[in-house]
Amino acid sequence: MAQRAPVRPTARIEEAIGFVGAFGILFLGVTAFCELTGRPALGWALTLLVCVLALALLDRWRVRVLGRSVAEAPRASSFPDVADVPRASER
């Protein structure tokens, strides 16, 4: 039986970012084409706005999940952080 690598907590969110981002690029091209040829582009521009807002929300969600997983993860090193070491002037 094949072993599977552990799944990152943000894997599904990153897939959604790629999916929505691909459609965002498509709608950007369609909107630019409509603007340059004089066709109505309001609907395409609003759809592009929805894609950009969805990307922003997905990115915020990804950052929140990453912050939560880093806070819950045990420390990998026994060395203190740089912030924990007193400076020479404080000794």
PDB file of C-alpha atoms in Angstrom:
ATOM      1  CA  MET A   1       0.000   0.000   0.000  1.00  0.00           C
ATOM      2  CA  ALA A   2       1.384   3.369  -0.981  1.00  0.00           C
ATOM      3  CA  GLN A   3       2.086   5.903   1.712  1.00  0.00           C
ATOM      4  CA  ARG A   4       0.586   9.332   1.431  1.00  0.00           C
ATOM      5  CA  ALA A   5       2.296  12.528   2.420  1.00  0.00           C
ATOM      6  CA  PRO A   6       0.562  14.617   5.067  1.00  0.00           C
ATOM      7  CA  VAL A   7      -1.920  17.072   3.619  1.00  0.00           C
ATOM      8  CA  ARG A   8      -1.204  20.732   4.248  1.00  0.00           C
ATOM      9  CA  PRO A   9      -4.073  22.487   6.039  1.00  0.00           C
ATOM     10  CA  THR A  10      -4.282  25.038   3.229  1.00  0.00           C
ATOM     11  CA  ALA A  11      -4.172  22.642   0.277  1.00  0.00           C
ATOM     12  CA  ARG A  12      -7.857  22.934  -0.638  1.00  0.00           C
ATOM     13  CA  ILE A  13      -7.832  26.709  -0.190  1.00  0.00           C
ATOM     14  CA  GLU A  14      -4.824  27.033  -2.492  1.00  0.00           C
ATOM     15  CA  GLU A  15      -6.587  24.917  -5.110  1.00  0.00           C
ATOM     16  CA  ALA A  16      -9.607  27.216  -4.891  1.00  0.00           C
ATOM     17  CA  ILE A  17      -7.318  30.253  -5.239  1.00  0.00           C
ATOM     18  CA  GLY A  18      -5.871  28.766  -8.423  1.00  0.00           C
ATOM     19  CA  PHE A  19      -9.302  27.945  -9.818  1.00  0.00           C
ATOM     20  CA  VAL A  20     -10.778  31.385  -9.108  1.00  0.00           C
ATOM     21  CA  GLY A  21      -7.559  33.071 -10.244  1.00  0.00           C
ATOM     22  CA  ALA A  22      -7.676  31.319 -13.614  1.00  0.00           C
ATOM     23  CA  PHE A  23     -11.208  32.570 -14.178  1.00  0.00           C
ATOM     24  CA  GLY A  24     -10.130  36.024 -12.994  1.00  0.00           C
ATOM     25  CA  ILE A  25      -7.461  36.149 -15.690  1.00  0.00           C
ATOM     26  CA  LEU A  26     -10.018  34.997 -18.257  1.00  0.00           C
ATOM     27  CA  PHE A  27     -12.523  37.678 -17.218  1.00  0.00           C
ATOM     28  CA  LEU A  28      -9.764  40.316 -17.240  1.00  0.00           C
ATOM     29  CA  GLY A  29      -8.998  39.442 -20.852  1.00  0.00           C
ATOM     30  CA  VAL A  30     -12.661  39.475 -21.875  1.00  0.00           C
ATOM     31  CA  THR A  31     -13.232  42.805 -20.106  1.00  0.00           C
ATOM     32  CA  ALA A  32     -10.197  44.391 -21.770  1.00  0.00           C
ATOM     33  CA  PHE A  33     -11.288  43.071 -25.167  1.00  0.00           C
ATOM     34  CA  CYS A  34     -14.805  44.453 -24.726  1.00  0.00           C
ATOM     35  CA  GLU A  35     -13.488  47.828 -23.575  1.00  0.00           C
ATOM     36  CA  LEU A  36     -11.097  48.110 -26.509  1.00  0.00           C
ATOM     37  CA  THR A  37     -13.652  47.095 -29.132  1.00  0.00           C
ATOM     38  CA  GLY A  38     -16.451  49.277 -27.758  1.00  0.00           C
ATOM     39  CA  ARG A  39     -18.735  46.448 -26.691  1.00  0.00           C
ATOM     40  CA  PRO A  40     -20.622  46.564 -23.385  1.00  0.00           C
ATOM     41  CA  ALA A  41     -18.249  45.445 -20.632  1.00  0.00           C
ATOM     42  CA  LEU A  42     -20.091  46.265 -17.411  1.00  0.00           C
ATOM     43  CA  GLY A  43     -21.235  42.684 -16.790  1.00  0.00           C
ATOM     44  CA  TRP A  44     -17.749  41.314 -17.439  1.00  0.00           C
ATOM     45  CA  ALA A  45     -16.188  43.958 -15.198  1.00  0.00           C
ATOM     46  CA  LEU A  46     -18.605  43.151 -12.369  1.00  0.00           C
ATOM     47  CA  THR A  47     -17.834  39.455 -12.758  1.00  0.00           C
ATOM     48  CA  LEU A  48     -14.134  40.285 -12.604  1.00  0.00           C
ATOM     49  CA  LEU A  49     -14.789  42.284  -9.427  1.00  0.00           C
ATOM     50  CA  VAL A  50     -16.497  39.258  -7.863  1.00  0.00           C
ATOM     51  CA  CYS A  51     -13.459  37.113  -8.766  1.00  0.00           C
ATOM     52  CA  VAL A  52     -11.054  39.624  -7.209  1.00  0.00           C
ATOM     53  CA  LEU A  53     -13.148  39.816  -4.033  1.00  0.00           C
ATOM     54  CA  ALA A  54     -13.304  36.021  -3.861  1.00  0.00           C
ATOM     55  CA  LEU A  55      -9.515  35.851  -4.235  1.00  0.00           C
ATOM     56  CA  ALA A  56      -9.075  38.380  -1.427  1.00  0.00           C
ATOM     57  CA  LEU A  57     -11.392  36.412   0.857  1.00  0.00           C
ATOM     58  CA  LEU A  58      -9.676  33.119   0.046  1.00  0.00           C
ATOM     59  CA  ASP A  59      -6.290  34.661   0.755  1.00  0.00           C
ATOM     60  CA  ARG A  60      -7.473  36.020   4.116  1.00  0.00           C
ATOM     61  CA  TRP A  61      -8.873  32.583   4.966  1.00  0.00           C
ATOM     62  CA  ARG A  62      -5.569  30.942   3.994  1.00  0.00           C
ATOM     63  CA  VAL A  63      -3.581  33.346   6.184  1.00  0.00           C
ATOM     64  CA  ARG A  64      -5.939  32.687   9.104  1.00  0.00           C
ATOM     65  CA  VAL A  65      -5.600  28.915   8.720  1.00  0.00           C
ATOM     66  CA  LEU A  66      -1.811  29.183   8.449  1.00  0.00           C
ATOM     67  CA  GLY A  67      -1.651  31.303  11.590  1.00  0.00           C
ATOM     68  CA  ARG A  68      -3.805  28.839  13.472  1.00  0.00           C
ATOM     69  CA  SER A  69      -1.741  25.836  12.359  1.00  0.00           C
ATOM     70  CA  VAL A  70       1.547  27.552  13.271  1.00  0.00           C
ATOM     71  CA  ALA A  71       0.219  28.463  16.722  1.00  0.00           C
ATOM     72  CA  GLU A  72      -0.900  24.871  17.372  1.00  0.00           C
ATOM     73  CA  ALA A  73       2.239  23.197  16.016  1.00  0.00           C
ATOM     74  CA  PRO A  74       4.904  22.173  18.518  1.00  0.00           C
ATOM     75  CA  ARG A  75       8.237  23.907  18.299  1.00  0.00           C
ATOM     76  CA  ALA A  76      10.573  22.035  16.003  1.00  0.00           C
ATOM     77  CA  SER A  77      13.743  23.373  17.603  1.00  0.00           C
ATOM     78  CA  SER A  78      14.997  23.462  21.153  1.00  0.00           C
ATOM     79  CA  PHE A  79      16.898  26.677  20.454  1.00  0.00           C
ATOM     80  CA  PRO A  80      15.302  29.922  21.709  1.00  0.00           C
ATOM     81  CA  ASP A  81      13.931  32.443  19.258  1.00  0.00           C
ATOM     82  CA  VAL A  82      15.964  35.531  18.521  1.00  0.00           C
ATOM     83  CA  ALA A  83      13.402  37.603  20.398  1.00  0.00           C
ATOM     84  CA  ASP A  84      13.932  35.459  23.534  1.00  0.00           C
ATOM     85  CA  VAL A  85      17.699  36.046  23.695  1.00  0.00           C
ATOM     86  CA  PRO A  86      18.664  39.113  25.760  1.00  0.00           C
ATOM     87  CA  ARG A  87      20.703  41.760  24.005  1.00  0.00           C
ATOM     88  CA  ALA A  88      24.216  42.618  25.122  1.00  0.00           C
ATOM     89  CA  SER A  89      22.977  45.957  26.504  1.00  0.00           C
ATOM     90  CA  GLU A  90      20.358  44.151  28.657  1.00  0.00           C
ATOM     91  CA  ARG A  91      22.802  41.690  30.266  1.00  0.00           C
TER      92      ARG A  91
END
